[in-house]
Every structure is written in C-alpha cells, then in structure tokens.
Amino acid sequence: MSDPTNPHIKERTTPQWGLYQRENFWRQNEGTTPLFNTGKYYASSNAGMSNTHLANRQAFYRHRLIPNQLIDTNNRSTRTKIFDHSVSAPIGFAPVGINKIYHSAGEAAVSKVASELNLPYCLSTAGSTSIEKVASANGPKGTRFFQLYMPHDDELTVSLLTRAWENGFDALILTTDTWQLGWRHDDVALSNYAFYRGFGADMGLSDPVFLSRCGADGIDPDVDVVAASTKWIDSIWHGRAWSWEKIPWLMETWRGISGGRPFVIKGIQSVGDARRCVELGVEGIVVSNHAGRQVDGAVASLDALERIAEAVGERIYVMFDSGVRGASDVVKALALGARFVFIGRLWIWGLSIQGEDGVRHVMKSLLADMDILMGVAGFNGVEDFNRDILGRSCFCCDVRMAADFEMQSRIRRITRSYHRRICEWKTLRDGCCF
C-alpha cells in the first residue's frame, strides 16, 4: 500500500504520515515533531464547539458496509468520469487555501501530485500560489477546477475567471458558505490569520485588476505586503453575503468566458437549496458543510447528502465533501448518491509533515485502500456502490470500537448520562440511537 521503492519499507522506519486515515496520528507525534506549527491550528480548527465536525464523523460510523462474497473482483477498477474527464478514481483534491502555511512547496506541489495520480485538483481563491504557477505544476494533462470566493467587485471577478480559464481550469466552483470565516475559537484565541501576516495573497498579487485597486489605495505590495494581503482577503472574505439573484450573472459570465464549461455551487446542505440549483441550471453541486468549520451544530454533510441525492440526484451532478478519512467513507458517500468525493484534511496533513512526498503518500494510500476494499468486499466498479450495500448501526453502543480516540472521549462525555435511556429508544428509531 506504500510505495514499494520507498526505503522506509525495507528499513521499517515508515514515518507517522503513513497512518493517513487516523486523526490521532498527529497526537502521537505531538511534542516530538512540530507537525503543523501555526498551520496545525488552522487545519484542525472547527466552528464553535466542533459539534458539526463531530456530526460528520458520527454519520460515517452510523452507516456500515455490507460485503458481498464469492464475487470475481480480479478485474475491478476505480476509474470514473467527472465533467467529461476520465480520472483514476471518484476522488479529488478539495480546494484548500494558504497551503504555504503547511509547507513552503504550497499548492504547486499538491497540484503536481494530483496530475501524477490523474485526480482532479481544485484551486482555492485563497491559495498562496498564483493561478499560473499552479497550472504549470499541474501540467497540460491535469484535470483542474477553480474555486471562487466571489468579491464584491465584478471586474476583479471577471479577471480571476479569465485567468483561470486561460490556464486550463475548466470548471468553476462557487463556494457559498464562506463570505466570512466562521467562529473558530482556536484561531481567534491565537490571532491565527495568516493573511494578516502576508500569506495567502498570491492570487491577488498576481492579478492586474487587484493590483490596480492597491495602487488606487496607495498600497505598494513590494513595500507593504501585509497591507496588500489584508486588502486581498478583505476582498474575498468580505463579510457581505451574496444572494441567489447574483448567480445568473456569475453563471452567464463564466459560460461566456469558458464557452459553456460546468458551473458548480459548493456548500449545499438543504434540499431546498439543491432544488434551487436545479431550477437555475447549475451543472453540479457539492454537498458540504466546510468540514464543520463554518456553522457549529449543523447537519452532518453525509446526512444532508442522503436527502439531497434522493431529491435531485437524477437531475444534477452531486458531489460531496466533509469528514472523509478513508476509502470506506468514500464508498459510503458514493453509495448514498454522490458521484464524486473531494478530500481536504487528509492531504493537508501529508503536506504538513512531508511536503510533496507526504501528499503523494497519503493519496496513493487512499487509492490503495479503496482498491483493496473493493477487492475484499466484492465490488468491481463505482457503479456497484448504491444504498443496497449499506446497513445502519446503533452508534452510541459502538463508541468503544471507534478508531478516532478524540471522538470517543467526546462522545462518552456527551452520552454517559443518557446512554441507557437512548439505547432503550433505539427500536423506535430504525435500530439506530442517533
């Protein structure tokens, strides 16, 4: 499952980033290796009390795979298509900003690995590497999409979209849940906002329209990069929400620039919003709660997916992210109606610990994990993943079996006084306590 040419295999010195699935692997190294520095807090912080983050993981534990036996899986394949692109697996690199706070190689290294593995790469507007440099690293054969935090400056928006299209980003993903950052207490307590320290503005500092805006305000990025970075992040995370009325303009603008390439909305969590996307003619949606980083106490992304896919899955391309930690999670999301799954924190952890090699190892491990799971569970292709392969479990009764030790302790605290009473109710709730 690891690269057989890796010298760590023979020497039995595989570093902890080999434990790609486990959220507690950075816990095991804490105090010995500074895994993320300030990036650790940004990558691991969640909104409020982390209840949405917890709900995301609970939802995956509640659904259990039902393996099939004596199935010939010798010719199995993880391959699929996304927006006319043939890719290695229904797995993509989710848009994550300011990669250089995790490793100096930044987005260029990540997009390079994505191309090597033939997986789609999504570049965030909050990236710490320019559109042009990321495209160059991703190469002419890479599948790449551009994620937009839409400014309240139409000329700047058009400039970003034009640059993205001219550099081979052929789908646009509008994120609708982050006009401003959620209340992430760890970041607030540490004043951990890299943008106000001069990181993460590369997208703006390489944009002619944004540079003209800086000039008009008397800001010279070469002299005061912090002021320029502050202006950039205040342009895209501006705290002023858009409404549905703006979507037709953005769709028309993107389609005019790209010749009609797909337009996607990311952050959908309600059936009503999903239906609105269908009515507007949006090509795709990403069911996502931003990995629990925006709204505390929100619905689990997987639970939202189940309802949304049932309502609109036949009429729009449904994708998913939030809370994925391994191949079984990917399969569960696909079985519940997603056609594609995006991964964020897994490869960020790899990038943080080992740079480009860490990203490569984590994602190759995930692909190997999925291939092996399909082989031993009796699945030959992604078309085999449907609701018939899923069962449900009483989650609170299974908490001792959870691999995520951090989550175990939190659940025990929450359920200790109610555990007996809740379990008595489970027969009234389809055999599941939660």
CSV table of C-alpha atoms in Angstrom, one decimal:
chain,number,residue,atom,x,y,z
A,1,MET,CA,0.0,0.0,0.0
A,2,SER,CA,3.0,2.2,0.4
A,3,ASP,CA,5.4,2.8,-2.5
A,4,PRO,CA,7.5,-0.4,-2.6
A,5,THR,CA,10.5,1.6,-3.8
A,6,ASN,CA,10.4,3.7,-0.6
A,7,PRO,CA,13.5,2.9,1.5
A,8,HIS,CA,11.4,3.2,4.7
A,9,ILE,CA,9.6,-0.1,3.8
A,10,LYS,CA,12.8,-2.2,3.9
A,11,GLU,CA,14.2,-0.3,7.0
A,12,ARG,CA,10.9,-0.5,8.8
A,13,THR,CA,11.1,3.3,9.5
A,14,THR,CA,7.9,4.3,7.9
A,15,PRO,CA,7.1,7.8,9.3
A,16,GLN,CA,3.8,8.5,11.1
A,17,TRP,CA,2.3,10.1,8.0
A,18,GLY,CA,1.9,6.6,6.8
A,19,LEU,CA,-1.1,6.5,9.1
A,20,TYR,CA,-3.0,8.6,6.7
A,21,GLN,CA,-6.5,7.7,7.9
A,22,ARG,CA,-6.1,8.5,11.6
A,23,GLU,CA,-6.8,11.8,13.1
A,24,ASN,CA,-4.9,10.9,16.2
A,25,PHE,CA,-1.6,10.4,14.3
A,26,TRP,CA,-0.6,14.0,14.9
A,27,ARG,CA,-1.4,13.4,18.5
A,28,GLN,CA,1.1,10.6,18.6
A,29,ASN,CA,3.8,12.9,17.3
A,30,GLU,CA,2.9,16.0,19.4
A,31,GLY,CA,5.8,17.1,21.5
A,32,THR,CA,8.4,15.4,19.3
A,33,THR,CA,7.8,16.8,15.8
A,34,PRO,CA,6.2,20.2,15.1
A,35,LEU,CA,3.8,18.8,12.5
A,36,PHE,CA,1.9,21.8,11.5
A,37,ASN,CA,3.2,24.8,13.6
A,38,THR,CA,0.5,27.5,13.2
A,39,GLY,CA,-0.8,25.5,10.2
A,40,LYS,CA,-1.8,22.8,12.6
A,41,TYR,CA,-4.3,25.0,14.4
A,42,TYR,CA,-5.7,26.3,11.1
A,43,ALA,CA,-6.1,22.9,9.6
A,44,SER,CA,-7.6,21.3,12.8
A,45,SER,CA,-9.8,24.2,13.9
A,46,ASN,CA,-13.6,23.9,13.6
A,47,ALA,CA,-16.5,26.2,14.2
A,48,GLY,CA,-17.7,26.7,17.8
A,49,MET,CA,-17.5,23.6,19.9
A,50,SER,CA,-16.7,21.3,16.9
A,51,ASN,CA,-20.2,19.8,17.0
A,52,THR,CA,-20.6,19.8,13.2
A,53,HIS,CA,-17.2,18.2,12.8
A,54,LEU,CA,-18.2,15.5,15.3
A,55,ALA,CA,-21.5,15.0,13.5
A,56,ASN,CA,-19.7,14.5,10.2
A,57,ARG,CA,-17.7,11.6,11.7
A,58,GLN,CA,-20.8,10.2,13.6
A,59,ALA,CA,-22.7,10.0,10.3
A,60,PHE,CA,-20.0,7.8,8.7
A,61,TYR,CA,-19.9,5.5,11.7
A,62,ARG,CA,-23.7,5.0,11.6
A,63,HIS,CA,-23.5,3.6,8.1
A,64,ARG,CA,-21.9,0.2,7.7
A,65,LEU,CA,-20.9,-1.5,4.5
A,66,ILE,CA,-22.3,-5.0,3.7
A,67,PRO,CA,-19.7,-7.0,1.8
A,68,ASN,CA,-20.6,-9.5,-0.9
A,69,GLN,CA,-18.8,-12.8,-1.1
A,70,LEU,CA,-17.6,-15.0,-4.0
A,71,ILE,CA,-17.5,-12.1,-6.4
A,72,ASP,CA,-14.8,-12.2,-9.0
A,73,THR,CA,-13.1,-8.8,-8.5
A,74,ASN,CA,-9.9,-9.6,-10.3
A,75,ASN,CA,-10.6,-7.0,-13.0
A,76,ARG,CA,-12.0,-4.3,-10.7
A,77,SER,CA,-11.5,-0.7,-11.4
A,78,THR,CA,-11.8,2.6,-9.5
A,79,ARG,CA,-11.9,4.7,-12.7
A,80,THR,CA,-14.8,7.1,-13.4
A,81,LYS,CA,-15.5,10.4,-15.2
A,82,ILE,CA,-16.2,13.9,-14.0
A,83,PHE,CA,-17.3,16.6,-16.4
A,84,ASP,CA,-16.0,14.6,-19.4
A,85,HIS,CA,-12.6,14.0,-17.7
A,86,SER,CA,-11.6,10.3,-17.3
A,87,VAL,CA,-9.9,10.0,-13.9
A,88,SER,CA,-8.3,7.3,-11.8
A,89,ALA,CA,-11.0,7.3,-9.1
A,90,PRO,CA,-14.0,9.2,-7.8
A,91,ILE,CA,-11.7,11.2,-5.5
A,92,GLY,CA,-10.5,14.7,-5.9
A,93,PHE,CA,-8.4,17.3,-4.1
A,94,ALA,CA,-10.8,19.7,-2.4
A,95,PRO,CA,-10.0,23.5,-2.6
A,96,VAL,CA,-7.9,24.4,0.5
A,97,GLY,CA,-6.4,27.9,0.9
A,98,ILE,CA,-3.0,29.1,2.0
A,99,ASN,CA,-1.1,25.9,1.5
A,100,LYS,CA,2.2,27.6,2.2
A,101,ILE,CA,1.4,27.8,5.9
A,102,TYR,CA,1.7,24.0,5.9
A,103,HIS,CA,4.7,23.6,3.7
A,104,SER,CA,6.7,26.1,1.6
A,105,ALA,CA,6.0,24.0,-1.5
A,106,GLY,CA,2.4,25.1,-1.3
A,107,GLU,CA,-0.3,24.5,-4.0
A,108,ALA,CA,2.2,23.8,-6.7
A,109,ALA,CA,3.4,20.5,-5.1
A,110,VAL,CA,-0.2,19.4,-4.4
A,111,SER,CA,-1.4,20.1,-8.0
A,112,LYS,CA,1.7,18.2,-9.3
A,113,VAL,CA,0.7,15.1,-7.3
A,114,ALA,CA,-2.9,15.4,-8.4
A,115,SER,CA,-1.8,15.3,-12.1
A,116,GLU,CA,0.6,12.3,-11.5
A,117,LEU,CA,-2.3,10.4,-9.9
A,118,ASN,CA,-4.8,11.5,-12.5
A,119,LEU,CA,-7.1,13.0,-9.9
A,120,PRO,CA,-8.9,16.4,-10.2
A,121,TYR,CA,-7.4,19.3,-8.4
A,122,CYS,CA,-9.4,22.3,-7.2
A,123,LEU,CA,-7.5,25.6,-6.6
A,124,SER,CA,-8.8,27.9,-3.9
A,125,THR,CA,-9.2,31.7,-4.4
A,126,ALA,CA,-7.4,31.9,-1.1
A,127,GLY,CA,-4.4,30.0,-2.5
A,128,SER,CA,-0.9,31.0,-1.7
A,129,THR,CA,0.4,30.3,-5.2
A,130,SER,CA,-0.7,32.1,-8.4
A,131,ILE,CA,-3.1,30.6,-10.9
A,132,GLU,CA,-0.4,30.5,-13.5
A,133,LYS,CA,2.2,28.6,-11.3
A,134,VAL,CA,-0.4,26.1,-10.2
A,135,ALA,CA,-1.4,25.4,-13.8
A,136,SER,CA,2.2,24.9,-14.8
A,137,ALA,CA,2.8,22.4,-12.0
A,138,ASN,CA,-0.4,20.6,-12.8
A,139,GLY,CA,0.7,20.3,-16.4
A,140,PRO,CA,-1.1,20.1,-19.7
A,141,LYS,CA,-2.8,16.8,-18.9
A,142,GLY,CA,-4.0,17.7,-15.4
A,143,THR,CA,-7.7,18.0,-14.6
A,144,ARG,CA,-8.2,21.2,-12.7
A,145,PHE,CA,-11.1,23.3,-11.5
A,146,PHE,CA,-11.1,26.8,-10.0
A,147,GLN,CA,-12.9,27.5,-6.7
A,148,LEU,CA,-14.2,31.1,-6.3
A,149,TYR,CA,-14.8,33.2,-3.2
A,150,MET,CA,-16.7,35.9,-5.1
A,151,PRO,CA,-15.5,39.5,-4.5
A,152,HIS,CA,-17.9,42.4,-4.4
A,153,ASP,CA,-16.0,43.7,-7.4
A,154,ASP,CA,-17.3,42.4,-10.7
A,155,GLU,CA,-14.2,43.5,-12.7
A,156,LEU,CA,-12.0,41.6,-10.3
A,157,THR,CA,-14.2,38.5,-10.5
A,158,VAL,CA,-14.1,38.6,-14.3
A,159,SER,CA,-10.3,38.9,-14.2
A,160,LEU,CA,-9.9,35.9,-11.9
A,161,LEU,CA,-12.3,33.8,-14.1
A,162,THR,CA,-10.5,34.8,-17.3
A,163,ARG,CA,-7.1,33.9,-15.8
A,164,ALA,CA,-8.4,30.6,-14.6
A,165,TRP,CA,-9.9,29.6,-18.0
A,166,GLU,CA,-6.8,30.7,-19.9
A,167,ASN,CA,-4.7,28.5,-17.7
A,168,GLY,CA,-6.8,25.3,-18.1
A,169,PHE,CA,-9.2,25.4,-15.2
A,170,ASP,CA,-12.3,24.2,-17.0
A,171,ALA,CA,-15.0,24.1,-14.3
A,172,LEU,CA,-15.9,26.9,-11.8
A,173,ILE,CA,-16.9,26.0,-8.2
A,174,LEU,CA,-18.5,28.8,-6.3
A,175,THR,CA,-18.3,28.4,-2.5
A,176,THR,CA,-21.4,29.9,-0.9
A,177,ASP,CA,-20.8,29.2,2.8
A,178,THR,CA,-17.8,31.3,3.5
A,179,TRP,CA,-18.4,35.0,2.8
A,180,GLN,CA,-16.6,35.3,6.1
A,181,LEU,CA,-14.8,32.8,8.4
A,182,GLY,CA,-16.9,31.0,11.0
A,183,TRP,CA,-16.2,31.4,14.7
A,184,ARG,CA,-13.2,29.2,15.0
A,185,HIS,CA,-12.2,29.8,18.6
A,186,ASP,CA,-8.6,28.3,18.4
A,187,ASP,CA,-7.8,30.7,15.6
A,188,VAL,CA,-9.4,33.6,17.4
A,189,ALA,CA,-7.5,32.9,20.6
A,190,LEU,CA,-4.2,32.7,18.7
A,191,SER,CA,-4.9,35.5,16.3
A,192,ASN,CA,-4.1,32.8,13.8
A,193,TYR,CA,-4.9,34.5,10.5
A,194,ALA,CA,-2.1,34.1,8.0
A,195,PHE,CA,-3.5,36.6,5.6
A,196,TYR,CA,-2.8,39.4,8.0
A,197,ARG,CA,0.8,38.3,8.2
A,198,GLY,CA,1.4,38.5,4.4
A,199,PHE,CA,0.5,34.9,3.4
A,200,GLY,CA,-2.2,33.8,1.0
A,201,ALA,CA,-2.5,36.8,-1.2
A,202,ASP,CA,-0.6,35.4,-4.2
A,203,MET,CA,-3.8,35.1,-6.3
A,204,GLY,CA,-4.4,38.8,-5.8
A,205,LEU,CA,-0.9,40.0,-6.1
A,206,SER,CA,-0.6,38.4,-9.5
A,207,ASP,CA,-3.9,39.9,-10.7
A,208,PRO,CA,-3.8,43.1,-12.7
A,209,VAL,CA,-7.2,44.3,-11.5
A,210,PHE,CA,-6.4,43.8,-7.9
A,211,LEU,CA,-3.0,45.5,-8.3
A,212,SER,CA,-4.8,48.5,-9.8
A,213,ARG,CA,-7.1,48.6,-6.7
A,214,CYS,CA,-4.0,48.5,-4.5
A,215,GLY,CA,-2.5,51.4,-6.4
A,216,ALA,CA,-5.7,53.4,-6.1
A,217,ASP,CA,-5.5,53.0,-2.3
A,218,GLY,CA,-1.8,53.9,-2.2
A,219,ILE,CA,-0.6,50.4,-1.4
A,220,ASP,CA,2.6,49.1,-2.9
A,221,PRO,CA,2.8,45.3,-2.4
A,222,ASP,CA,6.6,45.4,-2.8
A,223,VAL,CA,6.8,47.7,0.1
A,224,ASP,CA,3.9,46.6,2.4
A,225,VAL,CA,2.9,43.0,1.6
A,226,VAL,CA,0.9,42.8,4.8
A,227,ALA,CA,-1.3,45.7,3.7
A,228,ALA,CA,-1.8,44.2,0.3
A,229,SER,CA,-2.6,40.8,1.8
A,230,THR,CA,-5.1,42.4,4.2
A,231,LYS,CA,-6.8,44.1,1.3
A,232,TRP,CA,-6.9,40.9,-0.7
A,233,ILE,CA,-8.5,38.8,2.0
A,234,ASP,CA,-10.9,41.6,2.8
A,235,SER,CA,-11.9,41.5,-0.9
A,236,ILE,CA,-12.8,37.8,-0.9
A,237,TRP,CA,-13.9,37.1,2.7
A,238,HIS,CA,-15.7,40.4,2.9
A,239,GLY,CA,-18.5,39.5,5.3
A,240,ARG,CA,-21.1,40.7,2.9
A,241,ALA,CA,-23.3,37.8,1.7
A,242,TRP,CA,-24.5,37.4,-1.8
A,243,SER,CA,-28.0,36.2,-2.7
A,244,TRP,CA,-29.4,33.9,-5.3
A,245,GLU,CA,-30.1,36.9,-7.5
A,246,LYS,CA,-26.3,37.2,-8.3
A,247,ILE,CA,-26.0,33.6,-9.5
A,248,PRO,CA,-27.4,34.0,-13.1
A,249,TRP,CA,-24.8,36.8,-13.7
A,250,LEU,CA,-21.9,34.7,-12.5
A,251,MET,CA,-23.1,31.6,-14.5
A,252,GLU,CA,-23.5,33.7,-17.7
A,253,THR,CA,-20.1,35.4,-17.1
A,254,TRP,CA,-18.3,32.1,-16.6
A,255,ARG,CA,-20.0,30.4,-19.5
A,256,GLY,CA,-19.2,33.3,-21.8
A,257,ILE,CA,-15.5,33.1,-20.8
A,258,SER,CA,-15.2,29.3,-20.9
A,259,GLY,CA,-17.5,28.5,-23.8
A,260,GLY,CA,-20.1,26.8,-21.6
A,261,ARG,CA,-18.0,24.7,-19.2
A,262,PRO,CA,-19.5,23.5,-15.9
A,263,PHE,CA,-20.6,25.8,-13.1
A,264,VAL,CA,-20.8,24.2,-9.6
A,265,ILE,CA,-22.1,25.5,-6.3
A,266,LYS,CA,-20.3,24.2,-3.2
A,267,GLY,CA,-21.8,24.4,0.3
A,268,ILE,CA,-25.3,23.0,-0.3
A,269,GLN,CA,-26.9,21.4,2.7
A,270,SER,CA,-30.6,21.6,2.2
A,271,VAL,CA,-32.9,20.0,-0.3
A,272,GLY,CA,-34.5,23.4,-1.0
A,273,ASP,CA,-31.2,24.9,-2.0
A,274,ALA,CA,-30.4,21.9,-4.1
A,275,ARG,CA,-33.7,22.2,-6.0
A,276,ARG,CA,-32.9,25.9,-6.5
A,277,CYS,CA,-29.7,25.0,-8.2
A,278,VAL,CA,-31.5,22.6,-10.5
A,279,GLU,CA,-34.0,25.4,-11.4
A,280,LEU,CA,-31.2,27.8,-12.2
A,281,GLY,CA,-29.5,25.3,-14.5
A,282,VAL,CA,-26.4,24.7,-12.4
A,283,GLU,CA,-24.4,21.7,-13.6
A,284,GLY,CA,-23.3,20.4,-10.3
A,285,ILE,CA,-23.4,20.9,-6.5
A,286,VAL,CA,-21.0,19.9,-3.7
A,287,VAL,CA,-22.9,18.8,-0.6
A,288,SER,CA,-20.6,20.2,2.1
A,289,ASN,CA,-20.6,21.9,5.5
A,290,HIS,CA,-17.0,23.1,5.0
A,291,ALA,CA,-15.8,20.2,7.2
A,292,GLY,CA,-17.6,21.7,10.2
A,293,ARG,CA,-15.6,24.9,10.0
A,294,GLN,CA,-18.4,27.4,9.4
A,295,VAL,CA,-21.6,26.6,11.3
A,296,ASP,CA,-21.4,24.8,14.7
A,297,GLY,CA,-24.3,22.4,15.3
A,298,ALA,CA,-25.1,22.0,11.6
A,299,VAL,CA,-26.4,18.9,9.9
A,300,ALA,CA,-23.8,16.3,9.1
A,301,SER,CA,-22.7,16.5,5.4
A,302,LEU,CA,-23.4,12.8,4.9
A,303,ASP,CA,-26.9,13.1,6.3
A,304,ALA,CA,-27.6,16.1,4.0
A,305,LEU,CA,-26.2,14.1,1.1
A,306,GLU,CA,-28.7,11.3,1.6
A,307,ARG,CA,-31.7,13.6,1.4
A,308,ILE,CA,-30.4,15.8,-1.4
A,309,ALA,CA,-29.3,12.9,-3.6
A,310,GLU,CA,-32.8,11.3,-3.2
A,311,ALA,CA,-34.4,14.6,-4.2
A,312,VAL,CA,-32.3,15.8,-7.1
A,313,GLY,CA,-29.7,13.2,-7.8
A,314,GLU,CA,-31.2,12.3,-11.2
A,315,ARG,CA,-31.2,16.0,-12.4
A,316,ILE,CA,-27.8,17.4,-11.3
A,317,TYR,CA,-24.3,16.1,-10.8
A,318,VAL,CA,-24.0,15.6,-7.0
A,319,MET,CA,-20.6,15.8,-5.3
A,320,PHE,CA,-19.6,15.5,-1.7
A,321,ASP,CA,-17.0,16.6,0.9
A,322,SER,CA,-16.6,17.0,4.7
A,323,GLY,CA,-15.4,14.4,7.2
A,324,VAL,CA,-13.8,11.8,4.8
A,325,ARG,CA,-11.0,9.9,6.5
A,326,GLY,CA,-10.6,6.7,4.4
A,327,ALA,CA,-11.8,4.6,1.5
A,328,SER,CA,-14.8,3.3,3.3
A,329,ASP,CA,-16.0,6.8,3.8
A,330,VAL,CA,-15.6,7.5,0.1
A,331,VAL,CA,-17.6,4.3,-0.7
A,332,LYS,CA,-20.4,5.3,1.8
A,333,ALA,CA,-20.8,8.7,0.2
A,334,LEU,CA,-21.0,7.2,-3.3
A,335,ALA,CA,-23.5,4.7,-2.1
A,336,LEU,CA,-25.7,7.5,-0.7
A,337,GLY,CA,-25.8,9.2,-4.0
A,338,ALA,CA,-22.6,11.3,-4.5
A,339,ARG,CA,-21.0,10.8,-7.9
A,340,PHE,CA,-17.7,12.2,-6.7
A,341,VAL,CA,-15.9,12.8,-3.4
A,342,PHE,CA,-13.4,15.6,-2.5
A,343,ILE,CA,-10.7,15.2,0.1
A,344,GLY,CA,-9.2,18.0,2.1
A,345,ARG,CA,-7.6,17.4,5.5
A,346,LEU,CA,-6.0,14.1,4.6
A,347,TRP,CA,-3.7,15.6,2.0
A,348,ILE,CA,-3.1,18.7,4.1
A,349,TRP,CA,-1.8,16.5,6.9
A,350,GLY,CA,0.6,14.8,4.4
A,351,LEU,CA,1.7,18.2,3.0
A,352,SER,CA,2.3,19.5,6.5
A,353,ILE,CA,4.5,16.6,7.6
A,354,GLN,CA,6.4,15.7,4.4
A,355,GLY,CA,5.6,18.2,1.7
A,356,GLU,CA,5.1,16.8,-1.8
A,357,ASP,CA,6.1,13.3,-0.7
A,358,GLY,CA,3.6,13.4,2.1
A,359,VAL,CA,0.8,14.4,-0.3
A,360,ARG,CA,1.8,11.7,-2.7
A,361,HIS,CA,1.9,9.0,0.0
A,362,VAL,CA,-1.4,10.0,1.6
A,363,MET,CA,-3.3,10.0,-1.7
A,364,LYS,CA,-1.6,6.8,-3.0
A,365,SER,CA,-2.5,5.1,0.3
A,366,LEU,CA,-6.1,6.3,-0.1
A,367,LEU,CA,-6.3,4.9,-3.6
A,368,ALA,CA,-4.7,1.6,-2.5
A,369,ASP,CA,-7.2,1.5,0.4
A,370,MET,CA,-10.1,1.9,-2.0
A,371,ASP,CA,-8.8,-0.7,-4.4
A,372,ILE,CA,-8.3,-3.3,-1.7
A,373,LEU,CA,-11.7,-2.5,-0.1
A,374,MET,CA,-13.4,-3.2,-3.4
A,375,GLY,CA,-11.5,-6.4,-3.8
A,376,VAL,CA,-12.3,-7.9,-0.4
A,377,ALA,CA,-15.9,-6.5,-0.2
A,378,GLY,CA,-16.9,-7.7,-3.7
A,379,PHE,CA,-17.2,-4.5,-5.7
A,380,ASN,CA,-15.9,-4.3,-9.3
A,381,GLY,CA,-16.5,-0.7,-10.0
A,382,VAL,CA,-18.0,2.5,-8.7
A,383,GLU,CA,-21.3,1.6,-10.3
A,384,ASP,CA,-21.7,-1.1,-7.6
A,385,PHE,CA,-22.0,1.5,-4.9
A,386,ASN,CA,-25.6,2.0,-4.0
A,387,ARG,CA,-27.8,2.0,-0.9
A,388,ASP,CA,-28.2,-1.7,-1.0
A,389,ILE,CA,-24.6,-2.1,0.2
A,390,LEU,CA,-25.3,-0.1,3.4
A,391,GLY,CA,-26.6,-1.1,6.8
A,392,ARG,CA,-27.1,1.1,9.8
A,393,SER,CA,-25.7,0.7,13.4
A,394,CYS,CA,-26.6,1.9,16.9
A,395,PHE,CA,-23.8,4.4,17.1
A,396,CYS,CA,-23.7,5.0,20.8
A,397,CYS,CA,-23.3,1.3,21.5
A,398,ASP,CA,-20.4,1.1,19.1
A,399,VAL,CA,-18.4,4.0,20.5
A,400,ARG,CA,-15.8,1.8,22.1
A,401,MET,CA,-14.9,0.4,18.7
A,402,ALA,CA,-14.3,3.8,17.1
A,403,ALA,CA,-10.8,4.3,15.8
A,404,ASP,CA,-10.9,8.1,16.4
A,405,PHE,CA,-9.9,8.3,20.0
A,406,GLU,CA,-10.5,12.0,20.2
A,407,MET,CA,-14.1,11.5,19.1
A,408,GLN,CA,-14.5,8.6,21.6
A,409,SER,CA,-13.8,10.8,24.6
A,410,ARG,CA,-16.1,13.5,23.4
A,411,ILE,CA,-19.0,11.1,22.7
A,412,ARG,CA,-18.6,9.4,26.1
A,413,ARG,CA,-18.9,12.7,27.8
A,414,ILE,CA,-22.0,13.6,25.8
A,415,THR,CA,-23.8,10.3,26.1
A,416,ARG,CA,-22.7,9.0,29.5
A,417,SER,CA,-25.7,10.2,31.4
A,418,TYR,CA,-28.1,9.4,28.6
A,419,HIS,CA,-26.7,6.2,27.2
A,420,ARG,CA,-29.0,3.7,28.9
A,421,ARG,CA,-32.1,5.8,28.1
A,422,ILE,CA,-31.1,6.3,24.5
A,423,CYS,CA,-30.5,2.7,23.9
A,424,GLU,CA,-33.9,1.8,25.2
A,425,TRP,CA,-35.3,4.0,22.4
A,426,LYS,CA,-33.4,2.6,19.5
A,427,THR,CA,-36.0,0.1,18.4
A,428,LEU,CA,-38.3,3.1,17.8
A,429,ARG,CA,-35.7,4.7,15.5
A,430,ASP,CA,-34.9,2.1,12.9
A,431,GLY,CA,-32.3,0.4,15.1
A,432,CYS,CA,-30.2,3.5,15.4
A,433,CYS,CA,-29.8,5.6,18.5
A,434,PHE,CA,-28.9,8.9,16.8
